[in-house]
């Protein structure tokens, strides 16, 4: 018979894993799109390399930060879960 | 997880001092020492290190001038100091026994507060009370959304740096636990690269936020 605490732990682990997977999927798709578009414009205008690189890095960091938010949530769920203490 | 959480080194008057603080002191000492060494003998006959430093400053000045014109040059020192501090903090983890101070949320939130509050100071200095007019533009209905946007900025700055560095440290710790011999080395090299990118991104975003505060109304 599963106790409430065990159920909370199982739910936390599963949601951390699935959340990370979905977040990484979305982030990878977005970053791939951005990089491919940047490469295209780089092929068209090689002289604009420095400004394209700066803007690309900035955009990648923004996309990446969304994935990082999920990573922080997953770390909270796995290591400092606040809900485990709530159920007895 | 125990490998990467801050551990208490000593305590003063009951206040625990973690290794995050001591490593930050070491990073500060390194930056001051290196800066003193490099700027000791500046001359018009440039040495190699001087060329390196000047190209770094010129790189940031170009970006600053691009985003806010000539007046942007006075915010370059702020951006470069934040960037250098984050860079050395991220890179100090290659020394055995040290961990990056930026893996603790306190450090990154402190840096984000410095960066964001400097945008307010710069904006109020430039425009006075007209600075607050941008919150009710184009319409006072947008006031809650604009305030929310301002609150999200430091949080996203802090969590981006924190999550990147902590995630990478956890990966390295796990790899060291499984295969301690050679396998962690490529991961550590990747960590050096991400550390550089994160430092650059943080300082660039600082510059951009300042530019948004002092720039013309759009």
mmCIF file of C-alpha atoms in Angstrom:
data_model
loop_
_atom_site.group_PDB
_atom_site.id
_atom_site.type_symbol
_atom_site.label_atom_id
_atom_site.label_comp_id
_atom_site.label_asym_id
_atom_site.label_seq_id
_atom_site.Cartn_x
_atom_site.Cartn_y
_atom_site.Cartn_z
ATOM 1 C CA UNK A 1 0.000 0.000 0.000
ATOM 2 C CA UNK A 2 1.480 3.324 -1.057
ATOM 3 C CA UNK A 3 1.532 6.057 1.551
ATOM 4 C CA UNK A 4 0.849 9.681 0.684
ATOM 5 C CA UNK A 5 4.526 10.528 0.983
ATOM 6 C CA UNK A 6 5.538 7.829 -1.485
ATOM 7 C CA UNK A 7 2.938 9.066 -3.942
ATOM 8 C CA UNK A 8 4.279 12.623 -3.685
ATOM 9 C CA UNK A 9 7.829 11.394 -4.253
ATOM 10 C CA UNK A 10 6.809 9.288 -7.267
ATOM 11 C CA UNK A 11 4.858 12.176 -8.778
ATOM 12 C CA UNK A 12 7.800 14.542 -8.240
ATOM 13 C CA UNK A 13 10.299 12.253 -9.917
ATOM 14 C CA UNK A 14 8.054 11.516 -12.892
ATOM 15 C CA UNK A 15 7.106 15.163 -13.412
ATOM 16 C CA UNK A 16 10.743 16.276 -13.118
ATOM 17 C CA UNK A 17 11.807 13.781 -15.767
ATOM 18 C CA UNK A 18 8.960 14.436 -18.160
ATOM 19 C CA UNK A 19 9.155 18.204 -17.668
ATOM 20 C CA UNK A 20 12.872 18.220 -18.433
ATOM 21 C CA UNK A 21 12.269 16.147 -21.574
ATOM 22 C CA UNK A 22 9.528 18.404 -22.897
ATOM 23 C CA UNK A 23 11.442 21.579 -22.048
ATOM 24 C CA UNK A 24 14.599 20.337 -23.763
ATOM 25 C CA UNK A 25 12.562 19.282 -26.804
ATOM 26 C CA UNK A 26 11.082 22.746 -27.192
ATOM 27 C CA UNK A 27 14.374 24.472 -26.514
ATOM 28 C CA UNK A 28 16.227 22.304 -29.020
ATOM 29 C CA UNK A 29 13.636 22.950 -31.737
ATOM 30 C CA UNK A 30 13.773 26.703 -31.125
ATOM 31 C CA UNK A 31 17.552 26.867 -31.017
ATOM 32 C CA UNK A 32 17.862 24.763 -34.152
ATOM 33 C CA UNK A 33 15.519 27.112 -35.946
ATOM 34 C CA UNK A 34 17.463 30.164 -34.799
ATOM 35 C CA UNK A 35 20.853 28.729 -35.750
ATOM 36 C CA UNK A 36 19.669 27.573 -39.169
ATOM 37 C CA UNK A 37 18.232 31.007 -39.957
ATOM 38 C CA UNK A 38 21.450 32.651 -38.740
ATOM 39 C CA UNK A 39 23.522 30.361 -40.978
ATOM 40 C CA UNK A 40 21.311 31.216 -43.944
ATOM 41 C CA UNK A 41 21.735 34.948 -43.456
ATOM 42 C CA UNK A 42 25.451 34.423 -42.838
ATOM 43 C CA UNK A 43 25.710 32.698 -46.209
ATOM 44 C CA UNK A 44 23.894 35.571 -47.830
ATOM 45 C CA UNK A 45 25.858 38.331 -46.089
ATOM 46 C CA UNK A 46 29.203 37.090 -44.757
ATOM 47 C CA UNK A 47 30.312 40.650 -43.971
ATOM 48 C CA UNK A 48 27.647 40.996 -41.259
ATOM 49 C CA UNK A 49 29.173 38.149 -39.283
ATOM 50 C CA UNK A 50 29.925 39.963 -36.017
ATOM 51 C CA UNK A 51 26.494 41.502 -35.538
ATOM 52 C CA UNK A 52 24.731 38.284 -36.546
ATOM 53 C CA UNK A 53 26.810 36.336 -34.030
ATOM 54 C CA UNK A 54 26.032 38.787 -31.218
ATOM 55 C CA UNK A 55 22.315 38.739 -31.868
ATOM 56 C CA UNK A 56 22.341 34.960 -32.305
ATOM 57 C CA UNK A 57 24.079 34.422 -28.968
ATOM 58 C CA UNK A 58 21.651 36.774 -27.257
ATOM 59 C CA UNK A 59 18.641 35.001 -28.698
ATOM 60 C CA UNK A 60 20.048 31.576 -27.888
ATOM 61 C CA UNK A 61 20.568 32.680 -24.299
ATOM 62 C CA UNK A 62 16.939 33.770 -24.069
ATOM 63 C CA UNK A 63 15.702 30.448 -25.446
ATOM 64 C CA UNK A 64 18.116 28.580 -23.248
ATOM 65 C CA UNK A 65 16.950 30.399 -20.141
ATOM 66 C CA UNK A 66 13.453 28.928 -20.517
ATOM 67 C CA UNK A 67 14.950 25.438 -20.465
ATOM 68 C CA UNK A 68 17.061 26.491 -17.495
ATOM 69 C CA UNK A 69 13.913 27.546 -15.617
ATOM 70 C CA UNK A 70 12.604 24.008 -16.062
ATOM 71 C CA UNK A 71 15.958 22.675 -14.850
ATOM 72 C CA UNK A 72 15.642 24.783 -11.686
ATOM 73 C CA UNK A 73 12.090 23.520 -11.129
ATOM 74 C CA UNK A 74 13.272 19.937 -11.653
ATOM 75 C CA UNK A 75 16.134 20.418 -9.187
ATOM 76 C CA UNK A 76 13.707 21.822 -6.625
ATOM 77 C CA UNK A 77 11.387 18.856 -7.148
ATOM 78 C CA UNK A 78 14.206 16.350 -6.811
ATOM 79 C CA UNK A 79 16.351 17.739 -4.019
ATOM 80 C CA UNK A 80 14.463 20.308 -1.919
ATOM 81 C CA UNK A 81 10.876 19.240 -2.530
ATOM 82 C CA UNK A 82 8.592 21.365 -0.299
ATOM 83 C CA UNK A 83 5.599 19.026 -0.649
ATOM 84 C CA UNK A 84 7.172 15.913 0.870
ATOM 85 C CA UNK A 85 7.078 17.515 4.310
ATOM 86 C CA UNK A 86 3.424 18.510 3.942
ATOM 87 C CA UNK A 87 1.997 14.990 3.892
ATOM 88 C CA UNK A 88 2.831 12.927 6.934
ATOM 89 C CA UNK B 1 23.880 16.966 -4.448
ATOM 90 C CA UNK B 2 26.187 17.327 -1.432
ATOM 91 C CA UNK B 3 29.123 17.985 -3.741
ATOM 92 C CA UNK B 4 27.658 21.192 -5.105
ATOM 93 C CA UNK B 5 25.748 22.704 -2.181
ATOM 94 C CA UNK B 6 27.623 25.468 -0.364
ATOM 95 C CA UNK B 7 29.473 24.154 2.671
ATOM 96 C CA UNK B 8 30.258 26.161 5.756
ATOM 97 C CA UNK B 9 33.950 26.918 6.123
ATOM 98 C CA UNK B 10 33.936 28.882 9.380
ATOM 99 C CA UNK B 11 31.604 31.159 11.264
ATOM 100 C CA UNK B 12 31.958 34.671 12.644
ATOM 101 C CA UNK B 13 29.805 35.459 15.704
ATOM 102 C CA UNK B 14 27.462 32.606 14.838
ATOM 103 C CA UNK B 15 27.037 33.695 11.224
ATOM 104 C CA UNK B 16 28.109 30.817 8.992
ATOM 105 C CA UNK B 17 30.502 31.759 6.183
ATOM 106 C CA UNK B 18 30.248 29.367 3.234
ATOM 107 C CA UNK B 19 32.895 28.538 0.672
ATOM 108 C CA UNK B 20 30.918 30.662 -1.793
ATOM 109 C CA UNK B 21 32.000 33.771 0.091
ATOM 110 C CA UNK B 22 35.636 32.752 0.435
ATOM 111 C CA UNK B 23 35.853 31.781 -3.235
ATOM 112 C CA UNK B 24 34.353 35.160 -4.113
ATOM 113 C CA UNK B 25 37.128 36.844 -2.120
ATOM 114 C CA UNK B 26 39.714 34.816 -4.015
ATOM 115 C CA UNK B 27 38.114 35.752 -7.340
ATOM 116 C CA UNK B 28 38.129 39.416 -6.363
ATOM 117 C CA UNK B 29 41.792 39.176 -5.355
ATOM 118 C CA UNK B 30 42.668 37.511 -8.667
ATOM 119 C CA UNK B 31 40.858 40.194 -10.683
ATOM 120 C CA UNK B 32 42.469 43.061 -8.769
ATOM 121 C CA UNK B 33 45.921 41.474 -8.982
ATOM 122 C CA UNK B 34 45.658 40.698 -12.704
ATOM 123 C CA UNK B 35 44.297 44.173 -13.395
ATOM 124 C CA UNK B 36 47.149 45.751 -11.450
ATOM 125 C CA UNK B 37 49.751 43.637 -13.273
ATOM 126 C CA UNK B 38 48.302 44.404 -16.689
ATOM 127 C CA UNK B 39 47.782 48.141 -16.256
ATOM 128 C CA UNK B 40 51.071 48.795 -14.429
ATOM 129 C CA UNK B 41 53.011 49.774 -17.500
ATOM 130 C CA UNK B 42 50.607 51.302 -19.996
ATOM 131 C CA UNK B 43 52.283 53.033 -22.887
ATOM 132 C CA UNK B 44 51.636 54.046 -26.470
ATOM 133 C CA UNK B 45 54.116 51.357 -27.488
ATOM 134 C CA UNK B 46 51.559 48.621 -26.935
ATOM 135 C CA UNK B 47 52.521 45.244 -25.570
ATOM 136 C CA UNK B 48 50.540 42.100 -26.418
ATOM 137 C CA UNK B 49 48.494 42.099 -23.206
ATOM 138 C CA UNK B 50 47.616 45.762 -23.660
ATOM 139 C CA UNK B 51 46.342 45.020 -27.144
ATOM 140 C CA UNK B 52 44.198 42.218 -25.713
ATOM 141 C CA UNK B 53 42.703 44.499 -23.057
ATOM 142 C CA UNK B 54 42.119 47.332 -25.499
ATOM 143 C CA UNK B 55 40.390 45.048 -27.971
ATOM 144 C CA UNK B 56 38.114 43.779 -25.172
ATOM 145 C CA UNK B 57 37.161 47.323 -24.193
ATOM 146 C CA UNK B 58 36.765 48.366 -27.816
ATOM 147 C CA UNK B 59 34.456 45.389 -28.438
ATOM 148 C CA UNK B 60 32.146 46.491 -25.632
ATOM 149 C CA UNK B 61 32.359 50.148 -26.648
ATOM 150 C CA UNK B 62 31.258 49.252 -30.162
ATOM 151 C CA UNK B 63 28.215 47.429 -28.804
ATOM 152 C CA UNK B 64 27.408 50.302 -26.417
ATOM 153 C CA UNK B 65 27.668 52.876 -29.177
ATOM 154 C CA UNK B 66 25.477 50.708 -31.389
ATOM 155 C CA UNK B 67 22.679 50.454 -28.838
ATOM 156 C CA UNK B 68 22.702 53.956 -27.285
ATOM 157 C CA UNK B 69 25.058 56.253 -29.097
ATOM 158 C CA UNK B 70 28.151 58.032 -27.780
ATOM 159 C CA UNK B 71 26.871 58.390 -24.212
ATOM 160 C CA UNK B 72 26.844 54.612 -23.889
ATOM 161 C CA UNK B 73 30.615 54.602 -23.385
ATOM 162 C CA UNK B 74 30.303 55.522 -19.715
ATOM 163 C CA UNK B 75 28.402 52.298 -18.972
ATOM 164 C CA UNK B 76 31.119 50.109 -20.467
ATOM 165 C CA UNK B 77 33.099 49.795 -17.177
ATOM 166 C CA UNK B 78 29.995 48.505 -15.385
ATOM 167 C CA UNK B 79 29.358 45.858 -18.007
ATOM 168 C CA UNK B 80 32.990 44.771 -18.201
ATOM 169 C CA UNK B 81 33.383 44.504 -14.418
ATOM 170 C CA UNK B 82 30.251 42.382 -14.116
ATOM 171 C CA UNK B 83 31.367 40.258 -17.064
ATOM 172 C CA UNK B 84 34.914 39.761 -15.736
ATOM 173 C CA UNK B 85 33.670 38.834 -12.289
ATOM 174 C CA UNK B 86 31.261 36.243 -13.695
ATOM 175 C CA UNK B 87 33.926 34.931 -16.077
ATOM 176 C CA UNK B 88 36.499 34.371 -13.336
ATOM 177 C CA UNK B 89 33.835 32.945 -11.018
ATOM 178 C CA UNK B 90 32.816 30.414 -13.655
ATOM 179 C CA UNK B 91 36.366 29.518 -14.553
ATOM 180 C CA UNK B 92 37.705 29.063 -11.030
ATOM 181 C CA UNK B 93 36.063 25.656 -10.847
ATOM 182 C CA UNK B 94 38.823 24.141 -13.001
ATOM 183 C CA UNK B 95 41.153 24.550 -10.009
ATOM 184 C CA UNK B 96 40.716 21.400 -7.907
ATOM 185 C CA UNK B 97 39.024 22.094 -4.606
ATOM 186 C CA UNK B 98 37.195 25.173 -5.806
ATOM 187 C CA UNK B 99 33.596 25.487 -6.932
ATOM 188 C CA UNK B 100 32.119 28.352 -8.914
ATOM 189 C CA UNK B 101 30.577 30.977 -6.573
ATOM 190 C CA UNK B 102 27.877 31.554 -9.198
ATOM 191 C CA UNK B 103 26.380 28.129 -8.456
ATOM 192 C CA UNK B 104 24.747 29.740 -5.400
ATOM 193 C CA UNK B 105 21.563 31.678 -6.031
ATOM 194 C CA UNK B 106 22.620 34.439 -3.601
ATOM 195 C CA UNK B 107 25.578 35.461 -5.767
ATOM 196 C CA UNK B 108 23.607 35.609 -8.988
ATOM 197 C CA UNK B 109 20.681 37.471 -7.407
ATOM 198 C CA UNK B 110 23.113 40.022 -5.967
ATOM 199 C CA UNK B 111 24.658 40.533 -9.416
ATOM 200 C CA UNK B 112 21.219 40.827 -11.029
ATOM 201 C CA UNK B 113 20.108 43.408 -8.457
ATOM 202 C CA UNK B 114 23.253 45.446 -9.119
ATOM 203 C CA UNK B 115 22.656 45.274 -12.867
ATOM 204 C CA UNK B 116 18.955 46.129 -12.749
ATOM 205 C CA UNK B 117 19.192 48.881 -10.133
ATOM 206 C CA UNK B 118 21.935 50.553 -12.150
ATOM 207 C CA UNK B 119 19.469 50.802 -15.035
ATOM 208 C CA UNK B 120 17.031 52.696 -12.777
ATOM 209 C CA UNK B 121 19.776 55.006 -11.532
ATOM 210 C CA UNK B 122 20.962 55.723 -15.060
ATOM 211 C CA UNK B 123 17.418 56.284 -16.323
ATOM 212 C CA UNK B 124 16.408 58.628 -13.487
ATOM 213 C CA UNK B 125 19.673 60.563 -13.840
ATOM 214 C CA UNK B 126 19.065 61.026 -17.541
ATOM 215 C CA UNK B 127 15.361 61.821 -17.624
ATOM 216 C CA UNK B 128 14.318 62.680 -14.082
ATOM 217 C CA UNK B 129 10.711 61.867 -13.286
ATOM 218 C CA UNK B 130 9.936 61.444 -16.978
ATOM 219 C CA UNK B 131 11.624 58.070 -16.589
ATOM 220 C CA UNK B 132 8.489 56.666 -14.969
ATOM 221 C CA UNK B 133 6.353 57.791 -17.868
ATOM 222 C CA UNK B 134 7.297 54.715 -19.851
ATOM 223 C CA UNK B 135 5.252 52.548 -17.491
ATOM 224 C CA UNK B 136 1.982 54.152 -18.546
ATOM 225 C CA UNK B 137 2.743 54.092 -22.227
ATOM 226 C CA UNK B 138 1.052 53.608 -24.594
ATOM 227 C CA UNK B 139 -1.882 53.451 -22.201
ATOM 228 C CA UNK B 140 -2.261 53.329 -18.387
ATOM 229 C CA UNK B 141 -3.930 49.917 -18.777
ATOM 230 C CA UNK B 142 -0.480 48.464 -19.481
ATOM 231 C CA UNK B 143 0.842 49.478 -16.051
ATOM 232 C CA UNK B 144 0.597 45.978 -14.451
ATOM 233 C CA UNK B 145 2.203 44.319 -17.460
ATOM 234 C CA UNK B 146 5.054 46.830 -17.524
ATOM 235 C CA UNK B 147 5.688 46.381 -13.791
ATOM 236 C CA UNK B 148 5.616 42.611 -14.217
ATOM 237 C CA UNK B 149 8.180 42.905 -17.000
ATOM 238 C CA UNK B 150 10.461 44.910 -14.712
ATOM 239 C CA UNK B 151 10.157 42.259 -12.002
ATOM 240 C CA UNK B 152 10.876 39.401 -14.386
ATOM 241 C CA UNK B 153 14.175 40.930 -15.546
ATOM 242 C CA UNK B 154 16.346 40.388 -12.453
ATOM 243 C CA UNK B 155 14.745 36.990 -11.826
ATOM 244 C CA UNK B 156 15.491 35.760 -15.329
ATOM 245 C CA UNK B 157 19.033 37.194 -15.230
ATOM 246 C CA UNK B 158 19.761 35.483 -11.917
ATOM 247 C CA UNK B 159 18.151 32.145 -12.734
ATOM 248 C CA UNK B 160 19.783 31.874 -16.152
ATOM 249 C CA UNK B 161 23.290 32.162 -14.729
ATOM 250 C CA UNK B 162 22.497 30.067 -11.654
ATOM 251 C CA UNK B 163 20.823 27.258 -13.576
ATOM 252 C CA UNK B 164 23.550 27.054 -16.197
ATOM 253 C CA UNK B 165 26.405 26.894 -13.727
ATOM 254 C CA UNK B 166 24.647 24.611 -11.236
ATOM 255 C CA UNK B 167 23.433 22.215 -13.923
ATOM 256 C CA UNK B 168 26.894 21.906 -15.368
ATOM 257 C CA UNK B 169 28.437 21.374 -11.916
ATOM 258 C CA UNK B 170 25.915 18.616 -11.183
ATOM 259 C CA UNK B 171 26.699 16.912 -14.496
ATOM 260 C CA UNK B 172 30.425 17.035 -13.718
ATOM 261 C CA UNK B 173 29.838 15.740 -10.187
ATOM 262 C CA UNK B 174 27.795 12.809 -11.513
ATOM 263 C CA UNK B 175 30.405 12.004 -14.183
ATOM 264 C CA UNK B 176 33.169 12.107 -11.564
ATOM 265 C CA UNK B 177 31.109 9.723 -9.460
ATOM 266 C CA UNK B 178 30.704 7.235 -12.355
ATOM 267 C CA UNK B 179 33.998 7.460 -14.285
ATOM 268 C CA UNK B 180 36.528 9.588 -12.401
ATOM 269 C CA UNK B 181 39.405 9.196 -14.833
ATOM 270 C CA UNK B 182 39.212 10.987 -18.219
ATOM 271 C CA UNK B 183 35.534 11.230 -19.112
ATOM 272 C CA UNK B 184 34.781 14.456 -17.164
ATOM 273 C CA UNK B 185 37.429 16.450 -19.072
ATOM 274 C CA UNK B 186 35.342 17.209 -22.219
ATOM 275 C CA UNK B 187 32.457 18.222 -19.967
ATOM 276 C CA UNK B 188 34.746 20.584 -18.036
ATOM 277 C CA UNK B 189 35.967 22.100 -21.316
ATOM 278 C CA UNK B 190 32.347 22.591 -22.377
ATOM 279 C CA UNK B 191 31.816 24.225 -18.982
ATOM 280 C CA UNK B 192 34.606 26.716 -19.723
ATOM 281 C CA UNK B 193 32.847 27.617 -22.961
ATOM 282 C CA UNK B 194 29.416 28.023 -21.344
ATOM 283 C CA UNK B 195 31.001 30.080 -18.587
ATOM 284 C CA UNK B 196 32.427 32.488 -21.160
ATOM 285 C CA UNK B 197 29.104 32.682 -23.016
ATOM 286 C CA UNK B 198 27.134 33.293 -19.817
ATOM 287 C CA UNK B 199 29.495 36.060 -18.689
ATOM 288 C CA UNK B 200 29.183 37.704 -22.099
ATOM 289 C CA UNK B 201 25.383 37.370 -22.116
ATOM 290 C CA UNK B 202 25.025 38.815 -18.617
ATOM 291 C CA UNK B 203 27.139 41.888 -19.376
ATOM 292 C CA UNK B 204 25.489 42.359 -22.771
ATOM 293 C CA UNK B 205 22.028 42.230 -21.213
ATOM 294 C CA UNK B 206 23.139 44.753 -18.586
ATOM 295 C CA UNK B 207 24.176 47.099 -21.374
ATOM 296 C CA UNK B 208 20.908 46.523 -23.247
ATOM 297 C CA UNK B 209 18.764 47.142 -20.162
ATOM 298 C CA UNK B 210 20.650 50.360 -19.440
ATOM 299 C CA UNK B 211 20.166 51.334 -23.069
ATOM 300 C CA UNK B 212 16.441 50.696 -22.740
ATOM 301 C CA UNK B 213 16.317 52.932 -19.674
ATOM 302 C CA UNK B 214 18.312 55.905 -20.985
ATOM 303 C CA UNK B 215 17.392 55.600 -24.660
ATOM 304 C CA UNK B 216 14.832 57.565 -26.542
ATOM 305 C CA UNK B 217 11.198 56.677 -26.074
ATOM 306 C CA UNK B 218 10.111 54.252 -28.723
#
